[in-house]
Amino acid sequence: VDKIAPKLNGNKEGTFAYTTVKDRWPKIVTKLVDLLKTGIKDIVTDIGEEADGDVRSILEVLSKLRYLIMTDKPLENLIDNADDAMMWNGMLQELREHDMQLEQETVTWYRADWLFVECYLYRYIYSAVYSTVKMREFDYFQTNKRDSFTDHIGQIEESCAYLLPIIAEDAPVHETFGLATMIKMSLWGNRADMSLTGGDNLTLEQSSMNASAQRDKFILVDNIHELTARVLFPLLKRRGEQPANRRIDIVLDNAGVELVGDLLLAEYFISMGFADQVHLHGKSFPWFVSDVTRGDFNWTLEQLQINGESCSKIAERLKQRIADGQIIFENHRFWTYPHAYCDMKTVCPDLYEELQTSSLAIFKGDLNYRKLVGDRDWDLDTSFNTALRGFEPCPVFALRTLKAETVAGLGKEVINELIRQYDEDNSWMTSGEYAVCQLGGAAPP
Ligand code: F6P
Ligand code: MG
């Protein structure tokens, strides 16, 4: 019987989780406070007089929040009336009852499971905004996300220009031409996430075509070949079948350059005949600083339209796909829940059943990976499927750069090499330098 590894926790000094609670979260909250203080005039001009009081009430919650984190206070119930508040408060209650039985207190900022409390942090911030009169729709991370697009415009243009001739009508037919490149572009786009830096864009260049080609040696597990042979080729063979039902899902992570890579991958899958439909899953409110919301999705398409010839051609195609129902954006609320994905079947059976109709679900980024493997301290050689703990609605493919101390499915040689290079030092797990492209989940039909 496989042992279940313990969950990561912010209480252990020296770990990245600990540094996150101690330094990264207060920094993220402080940045938000600064943003609201300096932006208050513009917000009032945009939204109207009431926004003044709204901003002040959000600021009050944020300074309280900083204090609650830094003094490791117990987690409070949410007091807004959004759809998911009951779920959160129910979970908090269960955790408290569990603590009572064990006569200990763990439902606090440092002591609760890291994944749970980090999701709670972003939900708590949203609660402050959701409870206002006029600012419910306000995206407080919007500037960061838009900057990530603008700062990478050179790379974005380059990526669009790469894809266009491959998907052109008269392109020579070569079924998997560009496939690995497109997948890796989408993968390395994940390095550009902003929550590591608390909202500062990382230095650029990391996902450009050239930079991406240089980074193969940092991919610790590369299952692109298995994905092609076992999932994508069989999908290609089923082209034209009725009912079509050749669907690929991409569970998105960050806006900006990463989202563009994912959109290009979606277009590639449809144009090359691997899928009839691609479902893109985003978040229903601002999440982990840079994650994609519907607003970011629409804004990105508009920006592509007005940024150079290759970008605007791609934008045209994408818009047509959306109009034809071939690319569909969804934002199920499970994606902003704190659960590991092995709990999806019981917590949100509707979403699980939906994914069961898919031929492949691609999970982007670090947080999705943490949820895939339950944010546990697995032995590095534990198989990916063991760590998924029964999450298998369809074949699952993770494209993730490592930014947290959890990973499974590494080979013996890779582990030995990491030990040789890093010894006891775990920094390779959190630097965003390394990546995995891992296939698991249900066996393809
Ligand atoms: O804070 C936890 C964490 O998983 C980080 O390690 C990472 O910076 C961030 O959240 C999100 O990364 P991603 O956007 O790749 O999910
Ligand atoms: Mg993210």
mmCIF file of N, CA and C in Angstrom, residues 315-358:
data_model
loop_
_atom_site.group_PDB
_atom_site.id
_atom_site.type_symbol
_atom_site.label_atom_id
_atom_site.label_comp_id
_atom_site.label_asym_id
_atom_site.label_seq_id
_atom_site.Cartn_x
_atom_site.Cartn_y
_atom_site.Cartn_z
ATOM 1 N N ALA A 315 -5.560 36.776 -33.914
ATOM 2 C CA ALA A 315 -6.765 37.233 -33.197
ATOM 3 C C ALA A 315 -8.021 36.955 -34.027
ATOM 4 N N GLU A 316 -7.931 37.236 -35.345
ATOM 5 C CA GLU A 316 -9.078 36.973 -36.218
ATOM 6 C C GLU A 316 -9.506 35.508 -36.132
ATOM 7 N N ARG A 317 -8.525 34.646 -36.240
ATOM 8 C CA ARG A 317 -8.816 33.191 -36.205
ATOM 9 C C ARG A 317 -9.439 32.806 -34.883
ATOM 10 N N LEU A 318 -8.832 33.315 -33.796
ATOM 11 C CA LEU A 318 -9.343 32.942 -32.478
ATOM 12 C C LEU A 318 -10.780 33.426 -32.301
ATOM 13 N N LYS A 319 -11.033 34.638 -32.757
ATOM 14 C CA LYS A 319 -12.391 35.186 -32.600
ATOM 15 C C LYS A 319 -13.401 34.338 -33.359
ATOM 16 N N GLN A 320 -12.990 33.901 -34.557
ATOM 17 C CA GLN A 320 -13.868 33.046 -35.338
ATOM 18 C C GLN A 320 -14.117 31.723 -34.607
ATOM 19 N N ARG A 321 -13.055 31.160 -34.055
ATOM 20 C CA ARG A 321 -13.202 29.891 -33.294
ATOM 21 C C ARG A 321 -14.198 30.063 -32.141
ATOM 22 N N ILE A 322 -14.083 31.208 -31.484
ATOM 23 C CA ILE A 322 -14.975 31.446 -30.346
ATOM 24 C C ILE A 322 -16.408 31.584 -30.851
ATOM 25 N N ALA A 323 -16.568 32.353 -31.940
ATOM 26 C CA ALA A 323 -17.909 32.538 -32.503
ATOM 27 C C ALA A 323 -18.502 31.201 -32.950
ATOM 28 N N ASP A 324 -17.652 30.306 -33.473
ATOM 29 C CA ASP A 324 -18.135 28.997 -33.947
ATOM 30 C C ASP A 324 -18.271 27.964 -32.820
ATOM 31 N N GLY A 325 -17.947 28.377 -31.606
ATOM 32 C CA GLY A 325 -18.046 27.445 -30.480
ATOM 33 C C GLY A 325 -16.938 26.402 -30.460
ATOM 34 N N GLN A 326 -15.837 26.674 -31.136
ATOM 35 C CA GLN A 326 -14.728 25.702 -31.108
ATOM 36 C C GLN A 326 -13.761 25.987 -29.963
ATOM 37 N N ILE A 327 -13.677 27.266 -29.585
ATOM 38 C CA ILE A 327 -12.918 27.602 -28.377
ATOM 39 C C ILE A 327 -13.910 28.190 -27.377
ATOM 40 N N ILE A 328 -13.928 27.589 -26.195
ATOM 41 C CA ILE A 328 -14.938 27.982 -25.209
ATOM 42 C C ILE A 328 -14.247 28.338 -23.893
ATOM 43 N N PHE A 329 -14.542 29.517 -23.363
ATOM 44 C CA PHE A 329 -13.976 29.912 -22.072
ATOM 45 C C PHE A 329 -14.978 29.594 -20.975
ATOM 46 N N GLU A 330 -14.497 28.932 -19.920
ATOM 47 C CA GLU A 330 -15.370 28.619 -18.788
ATOM 48 C C GLU A 330 -14.676 29.041 -17.497
ATOM 49 N N ASN A 331 -15.457 29.290 -16.453
ATOM 50 C CA ASN A 331 -14.807 29.606 -15.175
ATOM 51 C C ASN A 331 -15.567 28.985 -13.995
ATOM 52 N N HIS A 332 -15.543 27.700 -13.927
ATOM 53 C CA HIS A 332 -16.221 26.974 -12.848
ATOM 54 C C HIS A 332 -15.641 27.392 -11.492
ATOM 55 N N ARG A 333 -16.513 27.465 -10.491
ATOM 56 C CA ARG A 333 -15.986 27.978 -9.228
ATOM 57 C C ARG A 333 -15.074 26.990 -8.491
ATOM 58 N N PHE A 334 -15.078 25.742 -8.905
ATOM 59 C CA PHE A 334 -14.154 24.784 -8.274
ATOM 60 C C PHE A 334 -12.696 25.233 -8.401
ATOM 61 N N TRP A 335 -12.380 25.945 -9.484
ATOM 62 C CA TRP A 335 -10.976 26.345 -9.706
ATOM 63 C C TRP A 335 -10.500 27.367 -8.680
ATOM 64 N N THR A 336 -11.442 27.983 -7.961
ATOM 65 C CA THR A 336 -11.023 28.879 -6.866
ATOM 66 C C THR A 336 -11.402 28.274 -5.507
ATOM 67 N N TYR A 337 -11.557 26.971 -5.472
ATOM 68 C CA TYR A 337 -11.720 26.247 -4.209
ATOM 69 C C TYR A 337 -10.335 25.798 -3.741
ATOM 70 N N PRO A 338 -10.232 25.401 -2.472
ATOM 71 C CA PRO A 338 -8.908 24.994 -1.975
ATOM 72 C C PRO A 338 -8.623 23.495 -2.107
ATOM 73 N N HIS A 339 -9.491 22.757 -2.761
ATOM 74 C CA HIS A 339 -9.363 21.293 -2.742
ATOM 75 C C HIS A 339 -8.304 20.751 -3.694
ATOM 76 N N ALA A 340 -7.749 19.620 -3.279
ATOM 77 C CA ALA A 340 -6.917 18.842 -4.202
ATOM 78 C C ALA A 340 -7.847 18.279 -5.278
ATOM 79 N N TYR A 341 -7.303 18.023 -6.471
ATOM 80 C CA TYR A 341 -8.163 17.561 -7.554
ATOM 81 C C TYR A 341 -8.710 16.154 -7.328
ATOM 82 N N CYS A 342 -8.063 15.383 -6.448
ATOM 83 C CA CYS A 342 -8.626 14.048 -6.163
ATOM 84 C C CYS A 342 -9.984 14.179 -5.458
ATOM 85 N N ASP A 343 -10.315 15.359 -4.946
ATOM 86 C CA ASP A 343 -11.617 15.570 -4.298
ATOM 87 C C ASP A 343 -12.679 16.131 -5.253
ATOM 88 N N MET A 344 -12.277 16.425 -6.489
ATOM 89 C CA MET A 344 -13.229 17.053 -7.416
ATOM 90 C C MET A 344 -14.498 16.213 -7.592
ATOM 91 N N LYS A 345 -14.299 14.889 -7.694
ATOM 92 C CA LYS A 345 -15.433 13.991 -7.956
ATOM 93 C C LYS A 345 -16.512 14.137 -6.885
ATOM 94 N N THR A 346 -16.122 14.281 -5.629
ATOM 95 C CA THR A 346 -17.137 14.421 -4.584
ATOM 96 C C THR A 346 -17.581 15.868 -4.390
ATOM 97 N N VAL A 347 -16.664 16.824 -4.549
ATOM 98 C CA VAL A 347 -17.009 18.218 -4.252
ATOM 99 C C VAL A 347 -17.783 18.864 -5.406
ATOM 100 N N CYS A 348 -17.338 18.626 -6.626
ATOM 101 C CA CYS A 348 -18.021 19.194 -7.798
ATOM 102 C C CYS A 348 -18.169 18.129 -8.880
ATOM 103 N N PRO A 349 -19.082 17.156 -8.648
ATOM 104 C CA PRO A 349 -19.210 16.063 -9.609
ATOM 105 C C PRO A 349 -19.541 16.545 -11.014
ATOM 106 N N ASP A 350 -20.237 17.698 -11.116
ATOM 107 C CA ASP A 350 -20.589 18.207 -12.452
ATOM 108 C C ASP A 350 -19.334 18.503 -13.275
ATOM 109 N N LEU A 351 -18.335 19.092 -12.637
ATOM 110 C CA LEU A 351 -17.105 19.417 -13.367
ATOM 111 C C LEU A 351 -16.347 18.140 -13.724
ATOM 112 N N TYR A 352 -16.293 17.213 -12.766
ATOM 113 C CA TYR A 352 -15.600 15.946 -13.020
ATOM 114 C C TYR A 352 -16.233 15.234 -14.217
ATOM 115 N N GLU A 353 -17.575 15.209 -14.201
ATOM 116 C CA GLU A 353 -18.279 14.535 -15.311
ATOM 117 C C GLU A 353 -18.018 15.242 -16.639
ATOM 118 N N GLU A 354 -17.917 16.560 -16.569
ATOM 119 C CA GLU A 354 -17.620 17.298 -17.804
ATOM 120 C C GLU A 354 -16.236 16.906 -18.331
ATOM 121 N N LEU A 355 -15.272 16.831 -17.435
ATOM 122 C CA LEU A 355 -13.914 16.471 -17.878
ATOM 123 C C LEU A 355 -13.853 15.034 -18.387
ATOM 124 N N GLN A 356 -14.786 14.206 -17.891
ATOM 125 C CA GLN A 356 -14.820 12.820 -18.390
ATOM 126 C C GLN A 356 -15.172 12.757 -19.876
ATOM 127 N N THR A 357 -15.783 13.817 -20.384
ATOM 128 C CA THR A 357 -16.127 13.816 -21.814
ATOM 129 C C THR A 357 -14.958 14.327 -22.661
ATOM 130 N N SER A 358 -13.864 14.686 -21.997
ATOM 131 C CA SER A 358 -12.733 15.241 -22.730
ATOM 132 C C SER A 358 -11.738 14.131 -23.085
#
